[in-house]
C-alpha cells in the first residue's frame, strides 16, 4: 500500500453494531469546520500574536450528511481566535485566512514567531498530509506571515525554492522546535518522502541529528551540531523560557530516542543557552511524569518570581488497542526544577495537540487525537485515521481552557484577566522550603539562573517573548536564592549566608504572606558539561515507516540518560554545508 494514497476506507460502526464501509472524500477544505460536524483536529501549530491566537497547518476529520462517511483532510488555511473578547468554545468564531499558491500546507509545521517584528516564519519543518488532494510535499522554502491586527494577515515567500541555500538542506518533521529571543531552534526530527520531493523514494524515516538555529534578524541558518547532538530524537518538546539567562533559555524534554524506540524520561531536562551556545543537563525532582511523546507545553512567569511550564497529555508510543493515552497535567517550576502533578479525573486523553498561554492564568488547548483508536493493527495510514475518528473530541471545536492558578478546566475564555499567580500547590512548596537552594549540574548553569527577567504581566512566552530580555526588569527574588551547584563553588558559604540573610529579612517584611521562595531539587549525578556521552546514540538502521501492515509496538518506557556538552562555534550555512546530516544507518 502506498502511504501517500488518500482513499483509505476506515469502517464506522453502524447502528446495528456491524461495521459499515466508509467512503472518503478527497478535496481541499478550509481549516475551519463547523462545530456541528467537527470530529478532531491534530498536528497543527499555534501561537499568540497580539490579541489573537493563530492556528496553522495540521489535519482534521469531520462528519457529513451521510453517517457512513467521514472526511479526513489537511488544513489549507490559517485560523485565528480573538483573545480580546470573552468566548465559549462551542460558539467562538474562528477566522480563516487563505494561503497563496506555494505557501506551505503541512502537518506538524514550523510556525516561529518573531515578537520584535510581529511576524511568523513557516515552511522549514513539517510533513505533507497522508490524505486529501495534497499527495506530494512542496519543495523546501521559507515563508512569512504578517498579522494584520484583525485576525488575518499576509503570506509572503521569503526564500524561494530555487535559492541555492536549499541545495543541501532537508526539511525535518516531528523535531523539537521553539522560538524566542530573536531566534528559532530545531533539534532532531526525521525525514522521508512526506517531507521533501528529493526523498520521494524514501519510505523509511531517516533520522536528522543536529541542532539548527534560525536568526530572525539576519534570516540565516546556522548549524551548531556537535558529536553530542549526533543522535535521533523526535516527538518531544522544546520550550523557550525568557525569564532566565542573558537572552533566555531553551529547555528540551520528553520524546523518543529513535535509536531504540524508547521514550526519554522527564527527570533530565536539557538546557541550551544561545548566548554561549552551550548545553547543560539538569536533573529534575518531584512527581516526575511517566515517559511519553506527543504532549504539549505552555509556560509563563508568575507574580512570585518563578516560571512554570505546564505539560499536558501525550501517549506512550503505541496507537490502537495497546495505546496508553494520557490525560494528565504536570507543572515544572523554575528555577527549582521541581515537578508537580495536578490531580483531576481523566476524561479527555489526547496527543498531537498544542497549548498556548494566552494571558492571565489561562492556557488554550487546541486539537488532539485519541491514541486509543478503534484499529489496533494494520496499515499505518488506517491507524492514524482511526485515531482522528475513534471518538468525537469532547472539547467543542477542539478547544479547551486550563487555568494555571485554580488548576481547573473550563469551556470558556475570559479576556483581560489578572497576571498569572502561582497555584496553591506550587506556592506551598516554596513556602515550605524557604532555605533550600536548587542543586544545579554546573556552576555556569547556576549563574544563568541568577540572571533573571520577570515581566510585570504574564505574557505568553511561546508567542510574545521579550525580544531583548536583558532590558527587562530584574527579578528581585530568584537571583538572591539560586546558588547551590554540584562539585563545590568558591564562595558558596558567602552566597548561602547572603541568601539566608535576604530571605530572613523578606520573611520579616512579609510574615503574613505565604509566598517565600525557596529552591529545592535532588542532587544530580550527571556528567560534566563537555563529556563525550552523546545526547542520543546513532542507530544501526533508520526507524521504519512501514508500507506493509504492522502490529502494535511494544510499550516504551525506558529512561536513557541525557548528556551535556559545550557546543562548538556554529557554521553559517553555505552551499555544500548540510544543515541536517542524513543518517541512513551507520
XYZ file of C-alpha atoms in Angstrom:
586
model
C 0.000 0.000 0.000
C 1.249 3.473 -0.862
C 1.360 5.736 2.178
C 0.551 8.776 0.048
C -2.739 7.346 -1.211
C -5.648 9.144 0.435
C -8.595 6.938 -0.455
C -8.330 4.573 2.517
C -11.588 3.170 3.828
C -11.961 3.285 7.618
C -15.101 1.476 8.738
C -17.574 3.236 11.009
C -19.767 1.245 13.326
C -23.362 1.109 12.121
C -26.464 1.394 14.285
C -26.777 -2.380 14.453
C -23.251 -2.763 15.782
C -21.852 -4.045 12.463
C -19.101 -2.296 10.563
C -20.351 -0.130 7.724
C -17.988 0.829 4.916
C -16.812 4.420 4.811
C -16.254 6.443 1.675
C -13.647 9.178 1.835
C -13.901 12.470 0.023
C -10.667 13.845 -1.428
C -10.994 17.590 -1.654
C -9.268 20.542 -0.120
C -11.164 22.200 2.712
C -10.718 25.242 4.864
C -9.113 24.677 8.230
C -12.399 25.820 9.747
C -15.130 23.207 10.132
C -18.496 23.868 11.746
C -18.975 22.648 15.291
C -21.983 20.540 14.258
C -19.840 18.275 12.023
C -16.393 18.662 13.623
C -14.697 15.500 14.925
C -10.994 16.069 15.574
C -8.034 18.322 14.749
C -4.385 17.362 15.308
C -0.755 18.079 14.433
C -1.249 21.799 13.886
C 0.936 24.661 15.131
C -0.425 27.531 17.211
C 0.983 30.740 18.680
C -0.209 34.062 20.073
C 0.464 37.387 18.347
C -1.136 40.498 19.796
C -4.785 39.852 20.616
C -5.111 36.702 18.506
C -4.294 33.016 18.741
C -3.199 31.805 15.293
C -3.551 28.150 14.234
C -1.759 26.856 11.152
C -1.379 23.512 9.405
C -2.367 20.108 10.711
C -5.081 17.617 9.853
C -8.741 17.262 10.741
C -11.735 14.959 10.447
C -15.431 15.768 10.195
C -18.801 14.190 9.516
C -21.043 14.579 6.507
C -24.778 14.213 5.978
C -24.132 10.534 5.324
C -23.457 8.832 8.698
C -21.208 6.282 6.973
C -18.907 8.973 5.539
C -16.054 10.578 7.434
C -13.815 13.131 5.740
C -10.099 13.290 6.578
C -8.279 16.338 5.319
C -5.381 18.699 5.835
C -5.946 22.299 6.841
C -5.392 24.649 3.924
C -5.945 27.995 5.701
C -4.611 29.910 8.694
C -7.119 30.258 11.525
C -7.305 32.805 14.328
C -9.277 33.327 17.533
C -9.869 36.762 19.062
C -8.406 36.945 22.585
C -9.584 40.494 23.287
C -13.117 39.245 23.974
C -14.653 36.534 26.145
C -15.773 33.417 24.293
C -17.145 29.897 24.755
C -15.620 27.014 22.790
C -18.818 25.814 21.100
C -19.725 29.254 19.724
C -16.395 31.025 19.235
C -15.737 32.261 15.709
C -12.565 31.037 14.029
C -11.456 33.439 11.314
C -9.954 31.747 8.258
C -7.261 33.311 6.037
C -6.485 31.784 2.655
C -2.938 30.998 1.595
C -1.427 31.878 -1.775
C -0.225 29.225 -4.170
C 3.012 27.655 -2.995
C 2.542 28.533 0.674
C 3.255 25.600 3.000
C 0.353 23.241 3.777
C 1.998 20.951 6.306
C 1.323 18.910 9.415
C 3.490 19.478 12.491
C 4.739 22.660 10.799
C 7.270 25.175 12.000
C 5.443 28.383 12.960
C 8.042 30.621 14.592
C 7.016 33.990 15.951
C 9.367 36.978 15.906
C 7.804 39.224 18.538
C 10.135 42.131 17.808
C 8.940 42.387 14.204
C 5.497 40.830 14.692
C 5.921 38.191 12.010
C 5.713 34.384 11.751
C 8.027 32.119 9.749
C 6.926 28.772 8.318
C 7.811 26.203 5.699
C 11.114 24.901 7.004
C 9.751 21.996 9.056
C 6.734 19.713 8.706
C 5.343 16.925 6.589
C 2.656 16.684 3.967
C -0.643 15.087 4.970
C -1.170 11.446 4.057
C -4.639 12.172 2.709
C -6.592 14.808 0.837
C -5.610 16.114 -2.576
C -2.116 17.112 -1.493
C -0.192 13.900 -2.224
C 3.354 15.261 -2.544
C 5.346 17.609 -0.306
C 6.205 21.116 -1.502
C 9.838 21.992 -2.152
C 11.749 23.447 0.759
C 11.230 27.199 1.124
C 10.732 29.799 3.830
C 7.542 31.866 4.113
C 6.484 34.660 6.434
C 3.035 35.514 7.747
C 2.490 39.137 8.785
C -0.546 39.552 11.093
C -2.817 42.491 10.293
C -4.032 43.014 13.866
C -7.534 41.892 12.907
C -7.033 38.138 12.943
C -5.883 37.925 9.347
C -2.582 38.595 7.658
C -0.431 38.256 4.560
C 1.679 35.291 3.495
C 4.914 36.140 1.636
C 7.688 33.945 0.319
C 10.970 34.989 1.954
C 13.383 32.431 0.463
C 12.048 30.679 -2.614
C 12.554 27.059 -3.503
C 15.189 27.804 -6.164
C 17.533 29.598 -3.793
C 20.942 27.855 -3.576
C 20.700 27.776 0.216
C 18.347 24.797 -0.041
C 20.750 22.685 -2.093
C 21.971 20.657 0.847
C 19.159 21.158 3.327
C 16.468 18.687 4.313
C 13.056 19.510 5.742
C 12.553 17.804 9.133
C 9.308 16.836 10.800
C 8.421 15.971 14.383
C 11.546 17.637 15.739
C 11.919 19.718 18.874
C 11.187 23.351 17.981
C 10.767 26.666 19.771
C 11.358 30.349 19.104
C 12.200 33.360 21.221
C 14.928 35.873 21.949
C 15.325 36.649 18.249
C 15.949 33.031 17.212
C 14.232 29.778 16.342
C 15.741 26.394 17.172
C 15.157 22.957 15.647
C 16.625 19.855 17.242
C 16.427 16.357 15.819
C 13.429 15.171 13.817
C 13.136 12.868 10.823
C 12.547 12.957 7.081
C 11.100 10.769 4.334
C 9.021 11.135 1.165
C 6.358 13.052 3.114
C 8.762 15.902 3.829
C 10.779 16.602 0.685
C 10.453 15.932 -3.059
C 14.091 14.799 -3.220
C 13.202 11.946 -0.850
C 10.292 10.691 -2.947
C 11.602 7.111 -2.893
C 12.362 7.036 0.827
C 9.588 5.310 2.773
C 11.515 4.738 5.977
C 12.035 7.572 8.420
C 15.563 8.934 8.132
C 16.750 10.457 11.388
C 18.103 14.004 11.281
C 20.593 14.630 14.066
C 21.697 18.141 14.831
C 20.761 21.481 16.377
C 19.895 24.286 13.974
C 19.334 27.983 14.675
C 17.499 30.483 12.518
C 18.294 34.139 13.220
C 15.305 36.448 12.810
C 17.499 39.482 12.115
C 19.889 38.060 9.537
C 17.474 35.402 8.253
C 20.324 32.920 8.182
C 20.524 29.344 9.375
C 23.470 28.089 11.421
C 24.370 24.544 12.369
C 25.521 24.268 15.979
C 25.780 20.495 15.876
C 28.498 18.514 17.604
C 29.002 14.858 18.391
C 26.687 15.238 21.355
C 23.813 16.046 19.008
C 24.621 13.267 16.581
C 21.556 11.271 17.522
C 17.963 10.594 16.640
C 15.086 12.066 18.648
C 11.511 13.076 17.854
C 8.113 13.755 19.389
C 9.220 15.762 22.430
C 9.005 19.457 23.209
C 11.383 22.400 23.267
C 10.255 25.413 25.290
C 11.680 28.931 25.322
C 11.966 30.477 28.791
C 12.606 34.244 28.587
C 12.912 34.765 32.354
C 16.445 33.387 32.867
C 19.841 33.883 31.244
C 21.091 36.865 29.220
C 18.916 36.028 26.212
C 16.518 33.478 27.643
C 16.998 29.711 27.707
C 15.657 26.804 25.645
C 14.559 23.695 27.582
C 14.032 20.316 25.926
C 12.119 17.403 27.446
C 10.447 14.100 26.653
C 10.064 12.425 23.285
C 11.569 9.248 21.900
C 15.078 8.044 21.131
C 14.759 6.620 17.635
C 17.855 4.525 18.168
C 15.919 2.044 20.294
C 12.358 3.473 20.172
C 12.476 4.146 23.916
C 10.998 7.281 25.445
C 13.158 9.752 27.319
C 12.369 10.404 30.961
C 11.370 13.746 32.425
C 13.887 13.533 35.256
C 16.501 15.014 32.932
C 15.984 18.424 31.354
C 18.329 19.655 28.639
C 19.047 23.402 28.870
C 20.548 25.379 25.979
C 21.954 28.907 26.098
C 22.024 30.557 22.669
C 24.256 33.325 24.001
C 27.175 30.953 24.589
C 25.855 28.050 22.503
C 26.407 25.739 25.410
C 24.135 22.951 26.634
C 23.552 21.714 30.161
C 21.919 18.615 31.553
C 19.858 19.318 34.670
C 18.184 16.833 36.989
C 14.566 17.487 37.963
C 12.869 16.232 41.122
C 9.327 15.938 42.445
C 6.426 13.979 40.971
C 8.100 13.179 37.661
C 5.825 12.342 34.675
C 5.996 8.954 33.032
C 7.956 8.954 29.745
C 5.805 9.899 26.771
C 5.621 11.623 23.419
C 3.083 13.784 21.592
C 2.389 16.106 24.555
C 2.263 19.903 24.616
C 3.833 22.586 26.817
C 2.978 26.184 27.687
C 4.606 28.457 30.219
C 4.610 31.864 31.834
C 6.349 33.724 34.634
C 4.450 34.154 37.872
C 3.974 37.225 40.044
C 6.111 35.400 42.644
C 9.397 35.353 40.747
C 9.175 31.858 39.279
C 8.473 30.411 35.848
C 6.087 27.454 35.424
C 5.970 25.146 32.406
C 2.691 23.223 32.108
C 2.837 19.877 30.311
C -0.370 18.186 29.161
C -1.386 14.902 27.525
C 0.686 12.651 25.295
C 0.854 8.885 24.772
C 3.279 6.027 25.357
C 4.118 5.472 21.704
C 1.510 2.911 20.697
C -1.589 3.562 18.623
C -4.573 1.248 18.836
C -5.741 -1.246 21.432
C -2.460 -1.253 23.339
C -2.149 2.510 23.469
C -1.515 4.261 26.766
C -3.010 7.718 26.253
C -2.568 10.339 28.940
C -4.978 12.914 30.316
C -2.639 14.496 32.843
C -1.297 17.947 33.620
C 2.147 18.342 35.188
C 3.933 21.539 36.184
C 7.698 22.067 36.065
C 8.569 25.042 38.268
C 11.757 27.007 37.635
C 14.294 27.635 38.975
C 13.579 24.775 41.391
C 13.337 22.212 38.547
C 10.578 20.560 40.552
C 7.648 18.651 39.030
C 4.074 18.773 40.355
C 1.194 16.574 39.204
C -2.262 18.143 39.071
C -4.973 15.763 40.271
C -8.284 15.550 38.418
C -10.404 12.721 36.938
C -9.026 11.845 33.464
C -11.732 12.198 30.840
C -10.163 13.512 27.639
C -6.777 11.922 26.760
C -5.059 13.231 23.648
C -1.824 13.655 21.738
C -0.830 15.702 18.714
C -2.355 18.818 20.277
C -0.906 22.261 21.037
C -1.276 24.566 24.014
C -0.560 28.259 24.494
C -0.513 30.633 27.431
C -2.977 33.305 26.339
C -2.806 35.919 29.074
C -3.593 35.883 32.753
C -3.558 32.362 34.130
C -5.168 30.701 31.114
C -3.871 28.102 28.662
C -5.782 27.317 25.473
C -5.641 23.680 24.332
C -6.051 23.193 20.569
C -6.939 19.844 18.999
C -5.573 16.392 19.705
C -6.239 12.861 18.535
C -7.082 9.814 20.636
C -4.246 7.286 20.571
C -6.669 4.597 21.741
C -8.081 4.195 18.244
C -10.559 1.592 17.022
C -7.908 -0.157 14.945
C -5.001 -1.794 16.756
C -3.012 -3.099 13.808
C -2.946 -2.895 10.032
C -1.797 -0.205 7.662
C -0.237 2.771 9.440
C -2.481 5.148 7.478
C -5.573 3.282 8.676
C -4.436 3.504 12.292
C -3.724 7.234 12.001
C -7.130 7.897 10.504
C -8.788 5.863 13.224
C -7.020 7.978 15.852
C -8.764 11.008 14.323
C -12.104 9.195 14.269
C -12.085 6.954 17.344
C -14.326 9.442 19.118
C -15.538 12.979 18.661
C -13.409 15.428 20.588
C -15.053 16.112 23.987
C -13.742 19.679 23.620
C -16.118 21.607 21.354
C -14.254 22.610 18.180
C -11.202 21.003 19.758
C -10.763 23.913 22.205
C -10.496 23.972 25.988
C -9.130 26.259 28.709
C -6.958 25.266 31.651
C -6.473 27.738 34.499
C -2.895 27.636 35.817
C -3.802 29.206 39.168
C -7.009 27.360 40.096
C -5.861 24.198 38.244
C -9.302 23.660 36.727
C -10.701 23.039 33.245
C -13.226 25.314 31.538
C -15.037 25.638 28.221
C -14.777 29.440 28.126
C -12.052 32.062 27.827
C -12.021 35.292 29.851
C -10.246 38.319 28.391
C -8.411 40.925 30.474
C -7.707 38.683 33.455
C -5.074 39.446 36.138
C -1.477 38.245 35.692
C -0.684 34.633 36.488
C -0.049 33.873 40.162
C 1.235 30.566 41.490
C -1.278 27.872 42.349
C -1.561 26.756 45.964
C 0.418 23.563 45.319
C 3.378 25.481 43.854
C 3.219 28.255 46.433
C 3.076 25.744 49.307
C 6.195 24.015 48.043
C 8.246 27.213 48.039
C 6.887 28.398 51.381
C 7.710 25.046 52.984
C 11.252 25.027 51.568
C 12.432 28.598 52.157
C 16.106 27.859 52.894
C 16.883 25.248 50.251
C 18.647 26.035 47.006
C 18.451 24.446 43.601
C 21.294 21.979 43.048
C 22.468 22.784 39.554
C 24.635 20.466 37.483
C 27.370 23.090 36.934
C 28.339 26.499 38.350
C 27.806 28.057 34.923
C 24.223 26.864 34.787
C 23.632 28.297 38.256
C 24.918 31.673 37.036
C 22.447 31.621 34.147
C 19.568 31.259 36.577
C 20.908 34.136 38.667
C 20.267 36.416 35.672
C 16.532 36.981 35.691
C 13.973 38.922 33.681
C 10.442 38.895 35.017
C 7.838 40.905 33.168
C 5.211 42.851 35.137
C 2.482 40.933 33.310
C 2.293 37.258 32.433
C 2.818 37.417 28.703
C 2.841 34.024 26.959
C 6.446 33.029 26.358
C 5.979 30.979 23.207
C 4.060 33.645 21.361
C 5.218 37.033 22.582
C 8.537 36.740 24.414
C 10.579 39.779 25.337
C 12.772 40.212 22.233
C 15.572 41.710 24.379
C 15.444 40.014 27.796
C 18.484 41.883 29.092
C 16.459 45.094 29.176
C 13.624 43.585 31.205
C 13.064 44.194 34.905
C 15.458 42.157 37.024
C 13.873 39.536 39.249
C 14.323 40.677 42.831
C 13.869 37.225 44.329
C 15.333 34.463 42.226
C 18.884 35.730 41.872
C 19.341 36.033 45.628
C 18.325 32.428 46.321
C 19.718 30.400 43.444
C 23.289 29.395 44.096
C 23.766 25.738 45.016
C 25.800 23.768 42.481
C 27.360 20.327 42.213
C 31.085 19.962 42.884
C 31.508 22.966 45.146
C 31.841 26.628 44.209
C 34.260 29.137 45.654
C 32.387 31.447 47.942
C 29.405 29.103 48.348
C 29.179 29.810 52.068
C 29.070 33.543 51.441
C 26.369 33.165 48.834
C 24.353 30.870 51.058
C 24.732 33.239 54.001
C 23.640 36.203 51.914
C 20.694 34.270 50.535
C 19.655 33.274 54.040
C 20.006 36.843 55.305
C 17.933 38.273 52.448
C 15.336 35.585 52.900
C 15.028 36.212 56.640
C 14.641 39.926 56.026
C 11.944 39.300 53.431
C 10.133 36.968 55.794
C 10.037 39.723 58.395
C 8.515 42.099 55.865
C 6.054 39.544 54.563
C 5.325 37.450 57.631
C 1.687 37.083 56.706
C 2.388 36.291 53.083
C 2.914 32.599 52.465
C 4.922 33.119 49.307
C 8.522 32.836 50.380
C 10.599 31.481 47.531
C 12.762 28.500 48.338
C 14.602 26.345 45.857
C 14.996 22.603 46.271
C 15.976 19.896 43.856
C 17.543 16.493 44.215
C 21.279 16.042 43.887
C 22.063 15.337 40.232
C 24.506 12.662 39.178
C 25.249 13.967 35.714
C 28.398 14.136 33.595
C 30.189 17.447 33.494
C 29.496 19.663 30.510
C 31.834 18.682 27.716
C 31.908 14.936 28.323
C 31.596 12.749 25.281
C 28.398 10.934 26.178
C 26.035 11.916 23.423
C 22.525 13.170 23.898
C 21.496 10.420 21.536
C 23.347 7.499 20.009
C 23.240 6.857 16.235
C 21.107 3.879 15.140
C 22.255 0.867 13.232
C 19.324 1.340 10.877
C 16.699 4.058 10.475
C 13.330 3.746 12.171
C 10.976 2.290 9.608
C 7.723 3.804 8.475
C 6.132 0.626 7.221
C 4.486 0.305 3.855
C 3.010 -3.034 4.869
C 0.586 -3.952 7.648
C 2.109 -3.683 11.096
C 1.113 -4.763 14.563
C 1.091 -2.644 17.684
C 4.505 -1.698 19.038
C 5.746 -2.574 22.483
C 5.138 -0.017 25.193
C 8.068 2.355 25.516
C 9.207 3.199 28.979
C 12.975 3.297 29.403
C 14.645 6.494 30.532
C 18.005 6.857 28.753
C 20.397 9.392 30.232
C 20.931 12.731 28.522
C 24.430 14.199 28.365
C 25.549 17.812 28.428
C 28.242 19.475 26.382
C 29.583 22.718 25.093
C 28.566 23.483 21.525
C 31.274 24.263 19.027
C 31.182 27.511 17.116
C 28.305 27.429 14.651
C 28.966 27.343 10.959
C 26.921 29.621 8.719
C 25.137 27.630 6.070
C 26.656 27.793 2.615
C 26.251 25.586 -0.426
C 27.755 22.188 0.277
C 27.421 22.553 4.049
C 24.470 20.386 5.118
C 22.169 21.770 7.769
C 20.999 18.321 8.798
C 23.164 15.275 8.228
C 21.122 12.343 6.941
C 21.658 9.200 8.969
C 20.768 6.133 6.936
C 22.344 3.509 9.111
C 25.930 3.582 10.223
